[in-house]
XYZ file of C-alpha atoms in Angstrom:
677
model
C -17.520 27.783 37.993
C -18.851 31.235 38.862
C -18.445 33.473 35.750
C -16.618 36.172 37.704
C -14.272 33.662 39.313
C -13.706 32.061 35.927
C -12.768 35.462 34.498
C -10.322 36.152 37.333
C -8.678 32.743 36.968
C -8.386 33.229 33.222
C -6.849 36.689 33.627
C -4.270 35.324 36.062
C -3.357 32.477 33.734
C -3.106 34.760 30.729
C -0.736 37.040 32.603
C 1.392 34.036 33.487
C 1.414 32.802 29.923
C 2.667 36.081 28.514
C 0.297 35.710 25.585
C -0.364 39.316 24.643
C -1.180 39.352 20.953
C 0.588 41.372 18.317
C -1.418 44.208 16.860
C -2.627 43.847 13.295
C 0.019 46.323 12.186
C 2.775 44.373 13.945
C 1.533 41.127 12.463
C 1.531 42.652 8.984
C 5.071 43.940 9.520
C 6.257 40.494 10.612
C 4.624 38.868 7.594
C 6.216 41.476 5.341
C 9.653 40.681 6.759
C 9.155 36.985 5.986
C 7.837 37.597 2.474
C 10.625 40.031 1.661
C 13.269 37.523 2.745
C 11.958 34.633 0.659
C 14.266 33.613 -2.113
C 12.830 33.394 -5.615
C 15.884 31.651 -7.042
C 15.082 28.270 -8.602
C 17.883 25.732 -8.920
C 16.417 24.001 -11.966
C 15.057 25.359 -15.246
C 13.913 21.980 -16.616
C 10.173 21.337 -17.173
C 10.263 18.409 -14.728
C 12.031 20.536 -12.079
C 14.940 18.091 -12.123
C 12.776 15.548 -10.352
C 14.176 12.156 -9.452
C 13.300 9.516 -12.041
C 11.249 7.255 -9.786
C 9.458 3.979 -10.582
C 7.044 4.832 -7.772
C 6.171 8.210 -9.282
C 5.803 6.479 -12.647
C 3.232 4.166 -11.053
C 1.046 7.215 -10.491
C 1.310 8.151 -14.144
C 0.496 4.590 -15.135
C -2.638 4.571 -12.989
C -3.924 7.702 -14.732
C -3.000 6.355 -18.169
C -4.958 3.162 -17.492
C -7.998 5.049 -16.163
C -11.032 5.749 -18.325
C -14.262 7.657 -17.818
C -16.247 5.785 -15.197
C -13.429 3.250 -14.763
C -10.629 4.718 -12.645
C -7.510 2.638 -12.134
C -5.645 2.583 -8.835
C -2.694 0.861 -7.220
C -2.154 0.437 -3.484
C 0.847 -0.578 -1.381
C 0.759 -1.133 2.371
C 3.599 0.387 4.375
C 4.046 -1.761 7.473
C 7.733 -1.141 8.167
C 8.604 2.226 9.663
C 11.901 2.926 7.937
C 10.567 1.669 4.618
C 7.718 4.169 4.868
C 10.300 6.925 5.399
C 12.147 5.830 2.256
C 8.866 6.014 0.330
C 8.244 9.563 1.518
C 11.736 10.709 0.570
C 11.450 9.150 -2.867
C 8.072 10.739 -3.532
C 9.257 14.181 -2.424
C 12.310 13.950 -4.669
C 10.196 12.787 -7.619
C 7.687 15.652 -7.418
C 7.485 17.826 -10.516
C 4.705 20.280 -9.604
C 3.408 20.169 -6.044
C 3.774 18.612 -2.605
C 1.099 18.903 0.088
C 1.947 17.572 3.553
C -0.554 17.490 6.416
C 0.271 16.065 9.842
C -0.523 16.188 13.526
C 3.054 15.946 14.865
C 6.199 17.381 13.312
C 9.294 17.028 15.478
C 12.854 18.201 14.834
C 14.633 14.854 15.320
C 16.486 12.905 12.617
C 13.557 11.653 10.539
C 11.568 14.888 10.770
C 14.563 17.078 9.943
C 15.448 14.833 7.006
C 11.946 15.231 5.558
C 11.970 18.968 6.247
C 15.272 19.409 4.415
C 13.913 17.430 1.444
C 10.814 19.623 1.292
C 12.938 22.758 1.208
C 15.149 21.259 -1.502
C 12.029 20.530 -3.570
C 10.902 24.139 -3.170
C 14.292 25.408 -4.334
C 14.080 23.377 -7.531
C 10.687 24.884 -8.359
C 8.077 22.619 -6.741
C 5.223 24.270 -4.837
C 5.399 22.936 -1.271
C 2.658 23.429 1.316
C 3.025 22.104 4.874
C 0.120 22.155 7.337
C 0.707 21.041 10.930
C -1.530 21.011 13.980
C -0.412 23.515 16.588
C -0.632 21.237 19.609
C 2.247 19.069 18.396
C 3.791 21.358 15.799
C 7.402 22.392 15.485
C 7.952 24.417 18.647
C 11.380 25.837 17.821
C 10.787 29.500 17.007
C 14.129 29.775 15.216
C 13.150 26.969 12.831
C 9.657 28.368 12.308
C 11.040 31.826 11.660
C 13.577 30.439 9.199
C 10.916 28.430 7.366
C 8.562 31.403 7.132
C 11.131 33.287 5.071
C 12.950 30.425 3.351
C 11.598 30.382 -0.220
C 8.715 31.689 -2.282
C 7.764 28.095 -3.158
C 7.581 26.958 0.477
C 4.553 27.746 2.672
C 3.922 26.658 6.262
C 0.656 27.016 8.141
C -0.331 26.005 11.668
C -3.839 24.730 12.382
C -5.905 25.983 15.323
C -3.133 27.821 17.199
C -4.121 28.433 20.811
C -3.766 32.139 21.641
C -2.212 32.592 18.192
C 1.051 30.972 19.286
C 3.253 28.211 17.952
C 4.714 27.214 21.307
C 2.648 26.776 24.457
C 3.744 26.819 28.081
C 1.941 25.338 31.071
C 0.040 28.562 31.711
C -1.230 28.447 28.123
C -2.481 24.891 28.584
C -4.233 25.809 31.818
C -5.747 28.973 30.366
C -7.039 27.103 27.320
C -8.888 24.656 29.563
C -10.516 27.516 31.469
C -11.438 29.703 28.517
C -12.000 27.430 25.551
C -11.812 23.760 26.432
C -13.664 22.448 23.400
C -11.820 24.554 20.853
C -8.478 23.632 22.405
C -9.347 19.947 22.030
C -10.447 20.275 18.404
C -7.336 19.006 16.666
C -6.431 18.275 13.070
C -5.426 14.626 13.345
C -5.300 14.037 9.551
C -2.047 12.726 8.088
C -1.549 13.075 4.367
C 1.201 13.410 1.788
C 0.131 14.236 -1.778
C 2.616 14.494 -4.646
C 1.590 16.033 -7.977
C -2.043 15.060 -7.236
C -1.041 11.605 -8.490
C 0.188 9.678 -5.434
C -0.909 9.954 -1.829
C 0.234 8.466 1.470
C -2.409 8.052 4.184
C -2.084 6.383 7.577
C -1.102 6.754 11.182
C 2.471 8.012 10.937
C 3.534 11.492 11.973
C 7.004 12.992 11.494
C 9.035 11.814 14.448
C 11.623 9.070 14.958
C 9.170 6.921 16.951
C 7.160 6.278 13.777
C 10.088 5.122 11.633
C 11.804 2.665 14.010
C 14.521 5.218 14.718
C 14.070 5.684 18.455
C 16.355 3.463 20.521
C 13.839 3.003 23.330
C 10.211 3.296 22.140
C 8.702 2.942 18.659
C 5.244 2.669 17.187
C 3.923 -0.274 15.216
C 2.082 1.751 12.599
C 0.736 1.489 9.075
C 0.303 3.669 5.972
C -0.895 2.994 2.461
C 0.379 4.480 -0.797
C -2.403 5.133 -3.297
C -1.747 5.900 -6.961
C -4.562 7.061 -9.202
C -7.430 9.527 -9.679
C -8.755 9.324 -6.095
C -5.636 11.184 -4.992
C -7.337 14.292 -6.375
C -9.894 13.926 -3.559
C -7.023 13.891 -1.073
C -5.667 17.068 -2.631
C -9.091 18.723 -2.490
C -9.467 17.842 1.184
C -6.022 19.228 1.937
C -6.927 22.421 0.113
C -10.052 22.817 2.253
C -7.908 22.707 5.389
C -5.303 25.000 3.863
C -7.932 27.654 3.175
C -9.704 27.234 6.526
C -9.713 30.275 8.860
C -8.020 28.202 11.568
C -4.976 27.565 9.343
C -2.623 30.443 10.111
C 0.616 31.229 8.226
C 3.549 30.668 10.569
C 4.794 34.236 10.184
C 1.468 35.585 11.473
C 1.666 33.757 14.815
C 2.398 35.958 17.815
C 5.612 34.311 18.984
C 6.985 33.692 15.493
C 6.072 37.264 14.561
C 7.959 38.611 17.572
C 11.012 36.640 16.500
C 10.809 38.151 13.021
C 10.300 41.674 14.364
C 13.174 41.304 16.789
C 15.826 39.768 14.555
C 14.456 39.351 11.059
C 14.367 35.921 9.451
C 16.831 33.754 11.400
C 19.183 31.332 9.707
C 17.991 27.753 9.655
C 19.755 25.871 12.473
C 22.101 23.269 10.971
C 20.947 19.668 11.000
C 22.605 17.749 13.810
C 21.707 14.145 13.059
C 22.064 11.738 15.958
C 22.715 8.843 13.560
C 24.108 10.378 10.341
C 25.054 7.004 8.864
C 21.422 5.885 9.100
C 20.241 9.091 7.450
C 22.739 8.531 4.652
C 21.592 4.947 4.161
C 17.891 5.715 3.756
C 18.766 8.674 1.552
C 20.683 6.357 -0.756
C 17.845 3.829 -0.780
C 15.369 6.560 -1.695
C 17.564 7.345 -4.719
C 17.967 3.697 -5.744
C 15.445 2.964 -8.534
C 15.874 -0.798 -8.248
C 15.249 -0.762 -4.504
C 12.207 1.466 -4.991
C 10.841 -0.738 -7.762
C 11.224 -3.966 -5.779
C 9.958 -2.529 -2.516
C 7.029 -0.346 -3.574
C 6.100 -1.028 -7.193
C 6.429 -4.809 -7.490
C 4.376 -5.169 -4.301
C 1.665 -2.725 -5.422
C -1.788 -4.187 -5.958
C -4.210 -3.090 -8.680
C -7.369 -2.410 -6.680
C -10.960 -2.299 -7.789
C -12.409 0.592 -5.812
C -10.718 3.332 -3.777
C -12.437 6.046 -1.741
C -10.772 8.711 0.382
C -13.055 9.860 3.176
C -12.023 12.683 5.471
C -13.593 15.216 7.754
C -13.561 18.857 6.745
C -12.666 21.851 8.930
C -16.369 22.573 9.356
C -16.479 19.652 11.817
C -14.916 22.087 14.274
C -17.832 24.504 14.027
C -19.819 22.472 16.548
C -19.819 24.224 19.911
C -20.867 21.085 21.818
C -20.575 17.372 21.139
C -24.296 17.053 21.899
C -25.225 19.265 18.954
C -26.451 17.489 15.789
C -23.630 16.865 13.338
C -25.709 18.089 10.359
C -23.335 16.599 7.831
C -20.239 18.024 9.493
C -18.835 14.552 10.192
C -17.616 12.589 7.190
C -15.275 9.817 8.322
C -17.238 8.390 11.244
C -20.547 7.722 9.390
C -18.682 5.977 6.574
C -16.811 3.696 8.974
C -19.965 2.974 10.967
C -21.761 1.985 7.768
C -18.975 -0.419 6.856
C -19.125 -2.086 10.263
C -22.917 -2.321 10.074
C -22.624 -4.007 6.661
C -20.407 -6.820 7.969
C -21.719 -10.315 7.361
C -19.004 -12.610 8.693
C -16.061 -10.740 10.223
C -14.708 -7.392 11.379
C -10.969 -7.076 12.020
C -10.373 -3.854 13.924
C -6.996 -2.428 14.930
C -6.817 0.592 17.205
C -4.251 1.684 19.785
C -6.963 3.012 22.097
C -9.946 0.737 22.777
C -12.430 3.214 24.247
C -15.885 3.271 22.669
C -18.478 6.012 22.519
C -22.088 5.161 23.319
C -23.117 5.150 19.619
C -20.221 2.790 18.855
C -21.286 0.488 21.680
C -24.805 0.423 20.302
C -23.512 -0.351 16.819
C -21.627 -3.420 18.030
C -24.520 -4.507 20.259
C -26.735 -4.477 17.185
C -24.252 -6.688 15.349
C -24.087 -9.010 18.345
C -27.874 -9.501 18.362
C -28.010 -10.810 14.811
C -28.904 -14.444 14.314
C -25.629 -14.879 12.419
C -23.473 -12.311 14.181
C -20.172 -11.431 12.503
C -17.032 -12.234 14.445
C -15.291 -9.108 15.784
C -11.531 -9.315 16.353
C -9.795 -6.337 17.976
C -6.051 -5.694 18.029
C -5.070 -3.054 20.590
C -2.369 -2.116 23.095
C -1.509 -3.716 26.391
C -0.732 -1.435 29.312
C 2.961 -2.296 28.932
C 2.932 -1.239 25.271
C 0.661 1.800 25.211
C 1.887 5.380 25.090
C -1.343 6.493 26.772
C -1.987 4.772 30.130
C -4.948 7.064 30.822
C -6.860 5.650 27.870
C -5.857 2.107 28.744
C -7.243 2.529 32.269
C -10.714 3.037 30.798
C -10.270 0.221 28.302
C -9.392 -2.020 31.241
C -12.487 -0.899 33.143
C -14.798 -2.105 30.381
C -13.161 -5.393 29.383
C -16.126 -7.411 30.638
C -18.542 -5.356 28.563
C -16.367 -5.578 25.476
C -15.998 -9.346 25.734
C -19.381 -10.464 26.987
C -21.840 -7.845 25.750
C -20.169 -6.771 22.509
C -18.622 -10.137 21.681
C -15.142 -8.770 21.021
C -12.138 -11.049 20.683
C -9.363 -8.834 22.032
C -5.616 -9.190 21.546
C -3.245 -6.864 23.395
C 0.047 -5.980 21.744
C 3.188 -6.882 23.682
C 5.888 -4.295 24.443
C 8.571 -6.647 23.100
C 6.946 -8.456 20.149
C 9.107 -11.180 18.649
C 7.741 -10.841 15.116
C 7.044 -7.154 14.572
C 7.790 -5.607 11.144
C 10.809 -3.696 12.415
C 14.554 -3.818 11.862
C 15.792 -4.339 15.415
C 19.317 -3.329 14.488
C 17.983 0.159 13.747
C 17.255 0.469 17.445
C 20.845 -0.033 18.540
C 22.451 3.081 20.017
C 25.561 2.522 17.862
C 25.730 2.385 14.053
C 25.251 -0.897 12.271
C 28.532 -2.722 12.316
C 30.428 -5.941 12.459
C 29.296 -6.661 16.021
C 26.034 -7.945 14.512
C 26.755 -11.400 13.091
C 25.646 -11.881 9.474
C 23.456 -14.774 10.531
C 21.337 -12.373 12.553
C 20.107 -10.726 9.359
C 18.120 -13.824 8.456
C 14.391 -13.945 8.842
C 12.585 -16.093 11.343
C 9.924 -18.440 10.024
C 7.249 -15.793 10.476
C 8.999 -12.632 9.342
C 7.639 -11.119 6.183
C 4.026 -11.766 7.094
C 1.582 -14.254 5.721
C 0.971 -15.538 2.246
C -2.394 -14.675 0.823
C -3.331 -18.317 0.712
C -2.712 -19.056 4.380
C -5.374 -20.751 6.449
C -5.763 -17.750 8.720
C -9.491 -18.319 9.082
C -9.027 -21.772 10.538
C -9.243 -22.707 14.184
C -7.684 -19.452 15.373
C -7.807 -15.784 14.486
C -4.068 -15.457 14.749
C -2.672 -18.280 12.672
C -0.194 -16.903 10.138
C 2.123 -18.574 7.667
C 5.511 -17.529 6.416
C 6.396 -16.057 3.064
C 6.603 -12.725 1.272
C 3.431 -10.707 0.976
C 2.019 -9.052 -2.094
C 0.531 -5.671 -1.379
C 2.890 -4.757 1.453
C 6.241 -3.018 1.047
C 8.799 -5.202 2.839
C 12.445 -4.232 2.839
C 13.287 -7.826 3.657
C 11.845 -9.117 0.418
C 13.699 -6.377 -1.432
C 17.165 -6.765 0.018
C 17.225 -9.847 2.203
C 19.539 -8.234 4.725
C 17.443 -7.255 7.710
C 16.079 -8.204 11.084
C 16.458 -10.789 13.743
C 13.815 -11.890 16.208
C 15.072 -15.295 17.231
C 16.163 -14.189 20.686
C 19.790 -14.029 19.637
C 22.564 -11.471 20.014
C 20.791 -8.597 18.279
C 17.875 -8.770 20.685
C 20.093 -9.136 23.747
C 22.152 -6.112 22.713
C 19.004 -4.010 22.371
C 17.682 -5.113 25.733
C 20.709 -3.668 27.495
C 19.517 -0.144 26.700
C 17.707 1.689 29.460
C 13.999 2.267 28.825
C 12.713 5.842 28.727
C 9.248 7.217 27.989
C 8.328 8.294 24.484
C 8.803 11.935 23.513
C 5.092 11.986 22.760
C 4.194 11.913 26.441
C 4.441 15.528 27.532
C 3.141 14.763 31.011
C 4.190 12.062 33.446
C 0.709 10.559 33.517
C 0.651 10.210 29.741
C 3.893 8.334 29.157
C 4.533 4.609 28.756
C 4.739 2.937 32.136
C 7.953 1.368 33.477
C 8.168 -2.294 32.554
C 9.946 -5.289 34.018
C 12.372 -5.647 31.107
C 14.838 -3.166 29.707
C 15.160 -2.345 26.047
C 13.539 -0.949 22.944
C 9.846 -1.581 23.240
C 6.991 -1.011 20.829
C 3.457 0.284 21.049
C 0.640 -0.144 18.583
C -0.394 2.987 16.670
C -1.985 1.553 13.508
C -5.623 2.392 12.773
C -7.055 -0.118 10.318
C -10.078 -2.280 9.643
C -11.034 -5.197 7.397
C -14.672 -6.131 6.761
C -15.512 -9.615 5.463
C -12.041 -9.929 3.917
C -13.424 -7.722 1.141
C -13.005 -4.114 2.294
C -9.829 -2.698 3.818
C -9.497 0.623 5.669
C -6.265 2.436 6.589
C -6.338 5.862 8.150
C -6.071 8.068 11.214
C -9.382 7.347 12.972
C -8.855 5.631 16.335
C -12.488 4.478 16.571
C -12.725 6.374 19.872
C -14.793 9.318 21.212
C -12.031 11.844 20.517
C -11.919 10.852 16.850
C -15.701 11.090 16.691
C -16.258 14.368 18.522
C -13.077 16.449 18.534
C -10.485 15.492 15.935
C -10.717 15.667 12.186
C -9.723 12.350 10.641
C -9.166 10.712 7.269
C -9.046 7.203 5.836
C -8.676 5.271 2.611
C -11.389 2.669 1.967
C -10.429 0.035 -0.592
C -13.102 -2.397 -1.763
C -10.915 -5.167 -3.112
C -10.608 -8.733 -1.746
C -6.904 -9.108 -2.533
C -5.970 -5.874 -0.783
C -8.311 -6.675 2.112
C -6.641 -10.056 2.553
C -3.186 -8.463 2.561
C -4.312 -6.007 5.238
C -5.975 -8.800 7.209
C -2.751 -10.807 7.198
C -0.883 -7.774 8.513
C -3.306 -7.459 11.435
C -3.328 -11.218 12.059
C 0.432 -11.115 12.307
C 0.118 -8.516 15.058
C -2.227 -10.737 17.086
C -0.072 -13.839 16.741
C 1.025 -15.236 20.147
C 4.561 -13.974 19.543
C 3.214 -10.430 19.371
C 0.067 -10.252 21.506
C -1.612 -11.599 24.596
C -5.213 -12.824 24.438
C -7.813 -11.192 26.671
C -10.224 -13.830 27.938
C -12.531 -14.556 30.892
C -10.817 -16.071 33.877
C -11.334 -19.737 34.570
C -14.375 -19.980 36.825
C -13.608 -20.736 40.473
C -15.448 -23.730 41.917
C -17.495 -21.497 44.231
C -18.899 -17.973 44.199
C -18.202 -17.385 40.486
C -21.699 -15.991 39.960
C -21.397 -13.650 42.915
C -17.993 -12.414 41.732
C -19.379 -11.724 38.256
C -22.383 -9.810 39.599
C -20.330 -7.677 41.973
C -17.729 -7.000 39.259
C -20.433 -5.944 36.803
C -22.009 -3.618 39.361
C -18.609 -2.122 40.191
C -17.878 -1.544 36.502
C -21.108 0.417 36.146
C -20.046 2.877 38.837
C -18.683 6.197 37.519
C -16.496 6.330 40.641
C -15.279 3.871 43.274
C -14.813 0.988 40.817
C -12.349 -0.803 43.075
C -13.440 -4.440 42.659
C -10.112 -6.305 42.357
C -11.229 -9.602 40.790
C -12.018 -8.555 37.246
C -13.954 -10.678 34.804
C -11.077 -11.054 32.334
C -7.298 -11.073 32.239
C -4.447 -11.586 29.754
C -3.325 -15.024 28.614
C -0.167 -16.399 26.985
C -0.263 -19.344 24.570
C 1.686 -22.419 25.728
C 2.408 -24.622 22.703
C 2.902 -28.333 23.215
C 1.841 -31.765 21.946
C -1.712 -31.173 23.157
C -1.697 -27.557 21.979
C -0.111 -27.417 18.505
C -1.860 -24.206 17.392
C -3.450 -21.135 18.988
C -7.116 -21.379 19.928
C -10.030 -19.007 20.088
C -10.961 -17.935 23.585
C -14.328 -19.699 23.210
C -12.659 -23.080 22.621
C -13.291 -25.544 25.507
C -9.564 -26.323 25.583
C -8.544 -22.672 25.855
C -7.522 -22.757 29.512
C -5.550 -25.927 28.888
C -3.382 -24.262 26.243
C -3.138 -20.769 27.724
C -1.725 -19.533 31.015
C -2.913 -16.373 32.763
C -0.192 -13.699 32.905
C -2.127 -11.089 34.876
C -4.110 -7.968 34.114
C -1.005 -5.860 33.400
C 1.749 -8.232 32.217
C 5.319 -6.887 32.195
C 4.335 -3.646 33.978
C 6.272 -2.658 37.085
C 4.027 -2.223 40.100
C 4.609 1.312 41.339
C 3.091 4.807 41.545
C 2.194 4.941 37.853
C 0.570 1.514 38.011
C -1.440 2.770 40.984
C -2.444 5.852 38.988
C -3.853 3.637 36.228
C -5.835 1.688 38.796
C -7.175 4.923 40.302
C -8.226 6.135 36.852
C -10.096 2.877 36.365
C -11.919 3.575 39.619
C -12.634 7.271 39.123
C -12.072 8.129 35.452
C -15.302 7.092 33.721
C -16.165 10.749 33.161
C -13.097 11.139 30.937
C -14.412 8.772 28.252
C -16.000 11.472 26.011
C -12.645 13.238 25.497
C -10.420 10.146 25.163
């Protein structure tokens, strides 16, 4: 764009956005109003700040007590279930005696987010130092809430990372202006997700603070994963958080232009009262977070002593790069570590990512693995189009299925929108409170619920063979209380499926929402970011293994070198790729004639940056059909694969319509978007 024209467009957009900045004097006045209003009253004068007596918090103390110079001791617990992970967070916040650091990409104001926010403020009032750091792009956008938080208590601090135009809340003009003036900076987001309590326990994983991540949305929820780590490595998490907290791009909420105007106009507003959509559910998880026996059974008894723990995370300096083409010069931390782990694989890589779009260096890494004489098997768990919250990304994943299968050797499983064996309490998704309309028998587990025992033959004839039984290493409410879930196609599921589907709150634009599907009800989408190498090393974090994570976002992950933990994580991923939960992506059965011509034309079409319209793609999705001749799932390379699997189409369960057509158009014309996806 001509520089003069660019300047004129930017000026027009800035006028429309109303983004005139406060002067330094006005900003100082606003900050002074917030500071002056902060209460210094502390509810508790006890040395422990009246912290909840928690077996989980005690596990952190035990890890430090058992650690010696050169021999640190750690414990790790996987958090597969959404609501259980919320209970863990509440318990840890209530058990804090000194400090709480919370870092996240999204912080909403719905039931789960407001519950956590209220708990953080309560901790501050009893004397705990609370610091909350949220990325601006998906931060709390309610100026009344932000203004109230900025002046709530001397022990509570809130900062916003990389605020565009110094604002907390953006309008469409702001988005447009940011693309014109500062595209790269606007896209540099803090994607890290971290909760650190007393520098002793940390929670790392994919979950943000929004109902979708805790199985509390009645129409769309994420299948996600966190890990609780107890022990000395948590200090590295705290140090990384502190680096972000002190970064120039982390701005106190009261110093933002729109929050500052609110403070100058009306002073510190009162915190809007919590208006919980499902108060009985909030009360239930609150009680469970206070229940020491529940906490012990769910989080402590399932914790694994692990041999080696490393927290790797990017630092704010990653965002100093002006262009992705510039040398990283040590600015990237997470990506090189993960690449090295993949390169070290000898027998197997289990990779789980919601967005299967690879950068060129990542493609080369997997091609190198593929060329080995004894190439490791690569299994990928990702979203189907019907399950994903990001159809744009899926369109590019779809474009390169042939490459991923044939050239990179991937074995791909696409998560279903209505998985029959997901780690979720389906009754949580009902629009009405839990009640007598759910028969007691529906609380029983199916033969697969609860995951796979560590001794299962999951490495047999199929990647996705799982056995029943409780799992060590993974917090499972079912094993703790025996009162949850039904996935046997009975009344609970039918009741849920009567609800009308709506797109996730996360999709702020029509093109970036889940697509309409052929069934109604509460669907799920994969959001977990995990990896297992050789059943020896397990990784749980925020990195999506995509170009955006490599070039734009800051990310973090826990790497645990321990075969027992790695097996527990592997079983969790294998459960997700079981036929009840995922379709298999495989080459189509070859037609009797012209198969070679079809392959060649399809490959040439795929290579086109635009006009990739070839309709007969190399691969499609398949559904397992069990029977006497097909007693167990097969690998796609098995000669009997097409006997035991039936093709269900490229986009199973997706309604054909304008949005479906948009995905197809993005496949044809969207190759240039890959570097920012």
